Tab-separated table of C-alpha atoms in Angstrom:
chain	number	residue	atom	x	y	z
N	1	CYS	CA	-7.546	3.425	6.958
N	2	ASP	CA	-5.140	2.754	4.340
N	3	GLY	CA	-6.901	3.268	0.752
N	4	ASN	CA	-4.770	1.157	-1.274
N	5	GLY	CA	-5.852	-2.080	0.600
N	6	THR	CA	-9.462	-0.161	1.045
N	7	VAL	CA	-9.556	-0.614	-2.429
N	8	ALA	CA	-8.773	-3.970	-3.231
N	9	LEU	CA	-11.067	-4.887	-0.125
N	10	GLY	CA	-13.823	-2.867	-2.093
N	11	ASP	CA	-13.073	-4.550	-5.579
N	12	ILE	CA	-13.609	-7.790	-3.899
N	13	ILE	CA	-16.600	-7.173	-2.393
N	14	ARG	CA	-18.128	-5.392	-5.522
N	15	HIS	CA	-16.870	-8.549	-7.928
N	16	ASN	CA	-17.659	-11.268	-5.797
N	17	ILE	CA	-20.688	-10.397	-3.703
N	18	PHE	CA	-22.460	-7.459	-5.492
N	19	GLY	CA	-21.513	-9.170	-8.966
N	20	LEU	CA	-22.865	-12.362	-8.617
N	21	GLU	CA	-25.212	-13.200	-11.291
N	22	SER	CA	-28.115	-13.775	-8.546
N	23	LEU	CA	-27.617	-10.584	-7.278
N	24	MET	CA	-26.628	-7.646	-9.319
N	25	GLY	CA	-24.204	-8.902	-11.561
N	26	ASN	CA	-26.583	-9.348	-14.860
N	27	GLU	CA	-27.841	-7.992	-17.658
N	28	SER	CA	-30.349	-5.724	-16.095
N	29	LEU	CA	-29.153	-4.715	-12.525
N	30	TRP	CA	-25.210	-4.148	-13.913
N	31	PRO	CA	-25.768	-0.345	-14.279
N	32	LEU	CA	-27.352	-0.017	-10.504
N	33	LEU	CA	-24.136	-2.086	-9.690
N	34	LEU	CA	-21.903	0.545	-11.143
N	35	GLY	CA	-23.710	3.448	-9.803
N	36	PHE	CA	-22.593	2.258	-6.265
N	37	ILE	CA	-19.891	4.345	-6.325
N	38	PHE	CA	-22.265	7.194	-5.854
N	39	ILE	CA	-22.910	6.266	-2.263
N	40	PRO	CA	-19.277	6.147	-0.642
N	41	SER	CA	-18.941	9.382	-2.642
N	42	LEU	CA	-21.912	10.801	-0.955
N	43	VAL	CA	-20.676	9.704	2.582
N	44	GLN	CA	-17.444	11.174	1.463
N	45	CYS	CA	-19.409	14.416	0.667
N	46	ILE	CA	-20.931	14.651	3.906
N	47	ALA	CA	-18.355	13.663	6.069
N	48	PHE	CA	-15.677	15.763	4.776
N	49	PRO	CA	-16.715	18.838	6.560
N	50	PHE	CA	-16.594	17.240	9.865
N	51	CYS	CA	-12.693	16.669	9.071
N	52	PRO	CA	-10.508	18.567	11.145
N	53	GLU	CA	-7.682	20.670	9.086
N	54	SER	CA	-4.050	19.686	8.955
N	55	PRO	CA	-2.750	21.337	12.125
N	56	ARG	CA	0.562	21.533	10.245
N	57	PHE	CA	-1.316	23.477	7.419
N	58	LEU	CA	-2.946	25.712	10.229
N	59	LEU	CA	0.553	27.113	12.000
N	60	ILE	CA	2.510	27.209	8.819
N	61	ASN	CA	0.390	28.302	6.062
N	62	ARG	CA	-2.614	29.871	7.844
N	63	ASN	CA	-0.341	31.056	10.797
N	64	GLU	CA	-3.399	30.202	13.295
N	65	GLU	CA	-1.324	28.520	16.115
N	66	ASN	CA	-4.379	28.730	18.434
N	67	LYS	CA	-6.343	26.778	16.056
N	68	ALA	CA	-3.809	24.051	15.528
N	69	LYS	CA	-3.252	23.482	19.056
N	70	SER	CA	-7.028	22.472	19.842
N	71	VAL	CA	-7.053	20.284	16.535
N	72	LEU	CA	-3.442	18.622	17.803
N	73	LYS	CA	-5.331	18.084	21.298
N	74	LYS	CA	-8.151	16.350	19.733
N	75	LEU	CA	-6.089	14.028	17.425
N	76	ARG	CA	-3.496	13.562	19.972
N	77	GLY	CA	-5.782	13.087	22.881
N	78	THR	CA	-3.759	14.949	25.192
N	79	THR	CA	-3.714	18.562	26.408
N	80	ASP	CA	-0.205	19.168	25.940
N	81	VAL	CA	1.335	18.936	22.556
N	82	SER	CA	4.053	21.799	22.904
N	83	SER	CA	6.463	19.292	21.545
N	84	ASP	CA	4.381	19.089	18.287
N	85	LEU	CA	3.934	22.714	18.114
N	86	GLN	CA	7.848	23.165	18.448
N	87	GLU	CA	8.791	20.771	16.109
N	88	MET	CA	5.972	22.546	13.299
N	89	LYS	CA	7.534	25.811	14.322
N	90	GLU	CA	10.724	24.562	13.447
N	91	GLU	CA	10.140	22.908	10.421
N	92	SER	CA	8.246	26.549	9.501
N	93	ARG	CA	11.212	28.422	10.033
N	94	GLN	CA	13.926	25.577	8.031
N	95	MET	CA	11.073	26.223	5.366
N	96	MET	CA	12.393	29.850	4.895
N	97	ARG	CA	15.860	29.110	4.799
N	98	GLU	CA	15.918	26.134	2.626
N	99	LYS	CA	14.984	26.286	-1.211
N	100	LYS	CA	12.699	24.046	-3.321
N	101	VAL	CA	14.506	21.463	-4.706
N	102	THR	CA	13.733	20.092	-8.363
N	103	ILE	CA	13.624	16.277	-9.488
N	104	PRO	CA	16.532	16.723	-11.402
N	105	GLU	CA	18.385	17.980	-8.427
N	106	LEU	CA	17.241	15.896	-5.989
N	107	PHE	CA	18.655	13.022	-8.269
N	108	ARG	CA	22.197	14.738	-8.460
N	109	SER	CA	22.416	15.548	-5.254
N	110	PRO	CA	24.337	12.854	-3.140
N	111	LEU	CA	22.691	13.617	-0.220
N	112	TYR	CA	18.977	12.552	-1.166
N	113	ARG	CA	20.315	9.339	-3.139
N	114	GLN	CA	19.561	7.361	-0.328
N	115	PRO	CA	16.208	8.522	1.185
N	116	LEU	CA	15.375	8.421	-2.651
N	117	LEU	CA	16.484	5.099	-3.209
N	118	ILE	CA	14.490	3.693	0.193
N	119	ALA	CA	11.354	5.499	-1.235
N	120	VAL	CA	11.155	4.094	-4.811
N	121	VAL	CA	12.051	0.840	-3.397
N	122	LEU	CA	9.084	1.120	-0.869
N	123	GLN	CA	6.496	2.213	-3.344
N	124	LEU	CA	7.970	-1.101	-5.345
N	125	SER	CA	7.132	-3.173	-2.754
N	126	GLN	CA	3.644	-2.206	-2.179
N	127	GLN	CA	2.378	-2.558	-6.283
N	128	LEU	CA	4.973	-6.262	-6.383
N	129	SER	CA	3.640	-7.496	-3.496
N	130	GLY	CA	0.864	-9.395	-5.352
N	131	ILE	CA	-1.982	-7.308	-4.509
N	132	ASN	CA	-3.479	-6.604	-7.755
N	133	ALA	CA	-2.780	-10.058	-8.628
N	134	VAL	CA	-5.016	-11.293	-5.726
N	135	SER	CA	-7.729	-9.086	-6.896
N	136	PRO	CA	-10.114	-10.923	-8.574
N	137	ALA	CA	-10.433	-8.548	-11.385
N	138	SER	CA	-7.126	-9.813	-13.007
N	139	PHE	CA	-8.384	-13.350	-12.886
N	140	HIS	CA	-10.342	-14.502	-16.080
N	141	ASP	CA	-13.703	-15.976	-15.259
N	142	ASP	CA	-14.239	-19.194	-16.520
N	143	PRO	CA	-17.833	-20.653	-14.686
N	144	SER	CA	-17.387	-23.753	-16.394
N	145	ALA	CA	-13.917	-24.313	-14.655
N	146	ILE	CA	-15.563	-23.193	-11.420
N	147	LEU	CA	-16.173	-25.460	-8.633
N	148	ASP	CA	-19.512	-24.685	-6.808
N	149	ALA	CA	-18.085	-22.712	-3.629
N	150	PRO	CA	-15.119	-20.413	-5.532
N	151	LYS	CA	-17.758	-19.635	-8.285
N	152	TYR	CA	-19.219	-17.078	-5.703
N	153	TRP	CA	-15.470	-15.891	-5.509
N	154	GLY	CA	-14.358	-15.630	-9.369
N	155	TRP	CA	-11.622	-18.263	-8.259
N	156	GLU	CA	-10.816	-20.590	-11.042
N	157	GLU	CA	-8.206	-22.889	-9.026
N	158	GLY	CA	-8.712	-22.623	-5.294
N	159	GLU	CA	-5.500	-24.056	-4.314
N	160	GLU	CA	-3.229	-21.241	-6.297
N	161	GLU	CA	-4.882	-18.341	-4.254
N	162	PHE	CA	-3.965	-19.928	-0.935
N	163	HIS	CA	-0.682	-20.627	-2.044
N	164	VAL	CA	-0.237	-16.938	-2.844
N	165	ALA	CA	-1.875	-15.854	0.095
N	166	SER	CA	-0.096	-17.215	2.794
N	167	PRO	CA	3.614	-16.659	1.982
N	168	THR	CA	2.718	-12.945	0.779
N	169	CYS	CA	1.048	-11.983	4.053
N	170	ILE	CA	3.648	-10.257	5.580
N	171	ASP	CA	3.645	-12.740	8.335
N	172	GLY	CA	6.977	-14.231	8.131
N	173	ARG	CA	5.525	-17.388	6.836
N	174	LYS	CA	7.555	-19.732	4.572
N	175	THR	CA	6.358	-20.249	0.905
N	176	VAL	CA	3.672	-23.890	0.993
N	177	ASP	CA	6.227	-26.714	0.780
N	178	ARG	CA	4.231	-29.260	-0.426
N	179	PRO	CA	3.802	-29.722	-3.939
N	180	LEU	CA	0.128	-30.146	-3.036
N	181	THR	CA	-0.839	-26.777	-2.909
N	182	VAL	CA	0.197	-25.717	-6.648
N	183	ASP	CA	-0.628	-28.932	-8.384
N	184	ARG	CA	-3.962	-29.628	-9.244
N	185	PHE	CA	-6.133	-31.807	-7.001
N	186	GLU	CA	-7.617	-34.925	-8.963
N	187	HIS	CA	-10.498	-34.570	-6.650
N	188	GLU	CA	-10.376	-31.156	-5.558
N	189	PRO	CA	-11.645	-31.395	-1.757
N	190	SER	CA	-14.395	-28.416	-1.146
N	191	TRP	CA	-12.576	-27.258	1.978
N	192	MET	CA	-10.154	-25.877	0.116
N	193	SER	CA	-12.338	-23.258	-1.521
N	194	TYR	CA	-13.545	-21.668	1.831
N	195	LEU	CA	-9.571	-21.937	2.603
N	196	SER	CA	-8.782	-20.018	-0.173
N	197	ILE	CA	-11.282	-17.379	0.997
N	198	ILE	CA	-10.255	-16.579	3.986
N	199	ALA	CA	-6.226	-16.502	2.694
N	200	ILE	CA	-7.255	-13.813	0.270
N	201	PHE	CA	-8.899	-11.968	2.673
N	202	GLY	CA	-6.492	-12.428	5.490
N	203	PHE	CA	-3.799	-11.253	2.494
N	204	VAL	CA	-5.517	-7.850	1.778
N	205	ALA	CA	-5.978	-7.021	5.668
N	206	PHE	CA	-2.310	-7.730	6.244
N	207	PHE	CA	-1.353	-5.373	2.775
N	208	GLU	CA	-3.664	-2.557	4.949
N	209	ILE	CA	-1.327	-2.290	7.797
N	210	GLY	CA	1.596	-2.444	6.194
N	211	PRO	CA	2.585	-2.526	2.736
N	212	GLY	CA	-0.612	-0.595	1.870
N	213	PRO	CA	0.054	2.553	3.647
N	214	ILE	CA	3.557	3.090	4.753
N	215	PRO	CA	5.193	4.005	1.355
N	216	TRP	CA	2.797	6.836	1.034
N	217	PHE	CA	3.429	8.594	4.172
N	218	ILE	CA	7.155	7.511	4.910
N	219	VAL	CA	8.168	9.948	2.263
N	220	ALA	CA	6.895	12.716	3.960
N	221	GLU	CA	9.186	11.399	6.930
N	222	LEU	CA	12.440	11.000	5.048
N	223	PHE	CA	12.643	14.249	2.886
N	224	SER	CA	12.579	17.743	4.409
N	225	GLN	CA	9.854	20.823	3.235
N	226	GLY	CA	12.640	21.301	0.570
N	227	PRO	CA	13.109	18.403	-1.267
N	228	ARG	CA	9.575	16.482	-0.496
N	229	PRO	CA	7.555	17.572	-3.796
N	230	SER	CA	9.758	16.545	-5.972
N	231	ALA	CA	10.614	13.093	-3.578
N	232	ILE	CA	6.521	12.463	-3.210
N	233	ALA	CA	6.533	12.967	-7.257
N	234	VAL	CA	9.104	10.591	-8.105
N	235	ALA	CA	7.893	7.713	-5.459
N	236	GLY	CA	4.209	8.198	-6.843
N	237	LEU	CA	5.687	7.515	-10.731
N	238	SER	CA	7.656	4.303	-9.187
N	239	ASN	CA	4.059	3.421	-8.002
N	240	TRP	CA	2.309	3.506	-10.460
N	241	THR	CA	4.764	2.371	-13.349
N	242	ALA	CA	5.079	-0.760	-10.695
N	243	ASN	CA	1.299	-0.989	-11.007
N	244	PHE	CA	0.902	-0.836	-14.791
N	245	ILE	CA	3.579	-3.444	-15.251
N	246	VAL	CA	1.799	-5.724	-12.837
N	247	GLY	CA	-1.287	-5.028	-14.524
N	248	MET	CA	-0.352	-5.472	-18.046
N	249	GLY	CA	1.868	-8.279	-17.655
N	250	PHE	CA	0.642	-10.336	-15.357
N	251	GLN	CA	-1.386	-12.158	-17.385
N	252	TYR	CA	1.400	-13.316	-19.662
N	253	ILE	CA	3.694	-14.347	-17.105
N	254	GLU	CA	0.171	-16.550	-15.364
N	255	MET	CA	0.195	-18.398	-18.594
N	256	VAL	CA	4.052	-19.355	-18.872
N	257	CYS	CA	4.051	-19.994	-14.969
N	258	GLY	CA	0.354	-21.222	-14.026
N	259	PRO	CA	0.014	-21.407	-10.466
N	260	TYR	CA	3.558	-20.876	-9.981
N	261	VAL	CA	3.304	-17.235	-10.595
N	262	PHE	CA	2.972	-16.115	-7.035
N	263	ILE	CA	6.137	-17.563	-6.285
N	264	ILE	CA	7.423	-15.151	-8.329
N	265	PHE	CA	5.829	-12.402	-5.766
N	266	THR	CA	7.401	-14.325	-2.608
N	267	VAL	CA	10.561	-13.650	-3.623
N	268	LEU	CA	10.340	-10.260	-4.288
N	269	LEU	CA	8.934	-9.762	-0.822
N	270	LEU	CA	11.549	-11.610	0.638
N	271	ILE	CA	14.258	-9.301	-0.969
N	272	PHE	CA	11.709	-6.051	0.111
N	273	PHE	CA	11.880	-7.540	3.294
N	274	ILE	CA	15.444	-7.902	3.827
N	275	PHE	CA	15.829	-4.364	2.185
N	276	THR	CA	13.276	-2.847	4.812
N	277	TYR	CA	15.475	-4.306	7.373
N	278	PHE	CA	18.604	-3.089	6.825
N	279	LYS	CA	17.995	0.035	4.608
N	280	VAL	CA	14.409	1.573	6.243
N	281	PRO	CA	15.521	3.597	8.993
N	282	GLU	CA	12.813	4.060	12.455
N	283	THR	CA	11.300	7.219	11.986
N	284	LYS	CA	9.209	7.595	15.277
N	285	GLY	CA	9.850	10.114	17.863
N	286	ARG	CA	12.483	11.488	15.546
N	287	THR	CA	12.714	15.005	14.066
N	288	PHE	CA	13.570	15.838	10.124
N	289	ASP	CA	16.806	16.791	10.848
N	290	GLU	CA	17.620	14.168	12.972
N	291	ILE	CA	16.817	11.659	10.228
N	292	ALA	CA	18.771	13.974	8.020
N	293	LEU	CA	21.891	13.456	9.897
N	294	GLY	CA	21.492	9.717	9.898
N	295	PHE	CA	21.856	9.754	5.991
N	296	ARG	CA	24.743	11.939	5.914
N	297	GLN	CA	26.433	9.224	8.074
N	298	GLY	CA	25.169	6.625	6.453
N	299	GLY	CA	26.596	8.308	3.221
N	300	ALA	CA	29.795	8.083	4.842
N	301	GLY	CA	29.816	4.648	5.602
N	302	ASN	CA	27.507	3.891	8.597
N	303	SER	CA	23.769	2.647	8.050
N	304	PRO	CA	21.188	5.094	9.073
N	305	GLU	CA	20.515	4.751	12.672
N	306	LYS	CA	17.442	2.095	12.884
């Protein structure tokens, strides 16, 4: 399950369900709402000991091949994990030969330039997808301006959220083509509010199975063990920098653009889609050496193998 998308979904549930004034969003019960974090934290502490160790960690760091093999069988659901073990052993041998790459060296070496660009752009695509702008916490709540149904969801204008959720769910749908969806209705229909809610959850669902988790784990697949820590650090910095920019700047851009603000995210997503299609290589079933070879060939004028 994607952590980023789960956070967004949890924020919606907390803010728009339990945060209702009739439930726990009032002066007497808000401390209990704030303390709700204790429940998932407790569940995590109880479940954590039952989580298996990383097979890669067991084999490479602890040299416990039998335990690594047992965990792999459990995770893969198959008895033949010899190819996985062989790949890990090869990676372990390569780690002994490969020196650690610092962040300055990562930027200076042309060998890492293209995978680093891919890692950073994918992190930016996650935060600039509009996920944090769609989150109810990013909107100002004005009860006097909210319809009866949307007041339970913190939306001031339901049609605006339909506008953002539809085009930015990464499913290839084009931007809403009628000004009706971005202009205020003189008499807003009640069904639009419920359509907004469905679109919002649809947006979060698409985010969780794509732009949410992929930018985080693909970095480890693009780099071998030597440059991997530095690459993950740079990618993480890019992600949180974009997060900060969206969080701090969205409200001001919204004041200028109004409901059209989400067209910005739509355009950005289109750009990221094109970049991903042409630049991000297929990593499934390929070793680190094969991926690195693809980037070296790409540096010579060819695109990495898709």
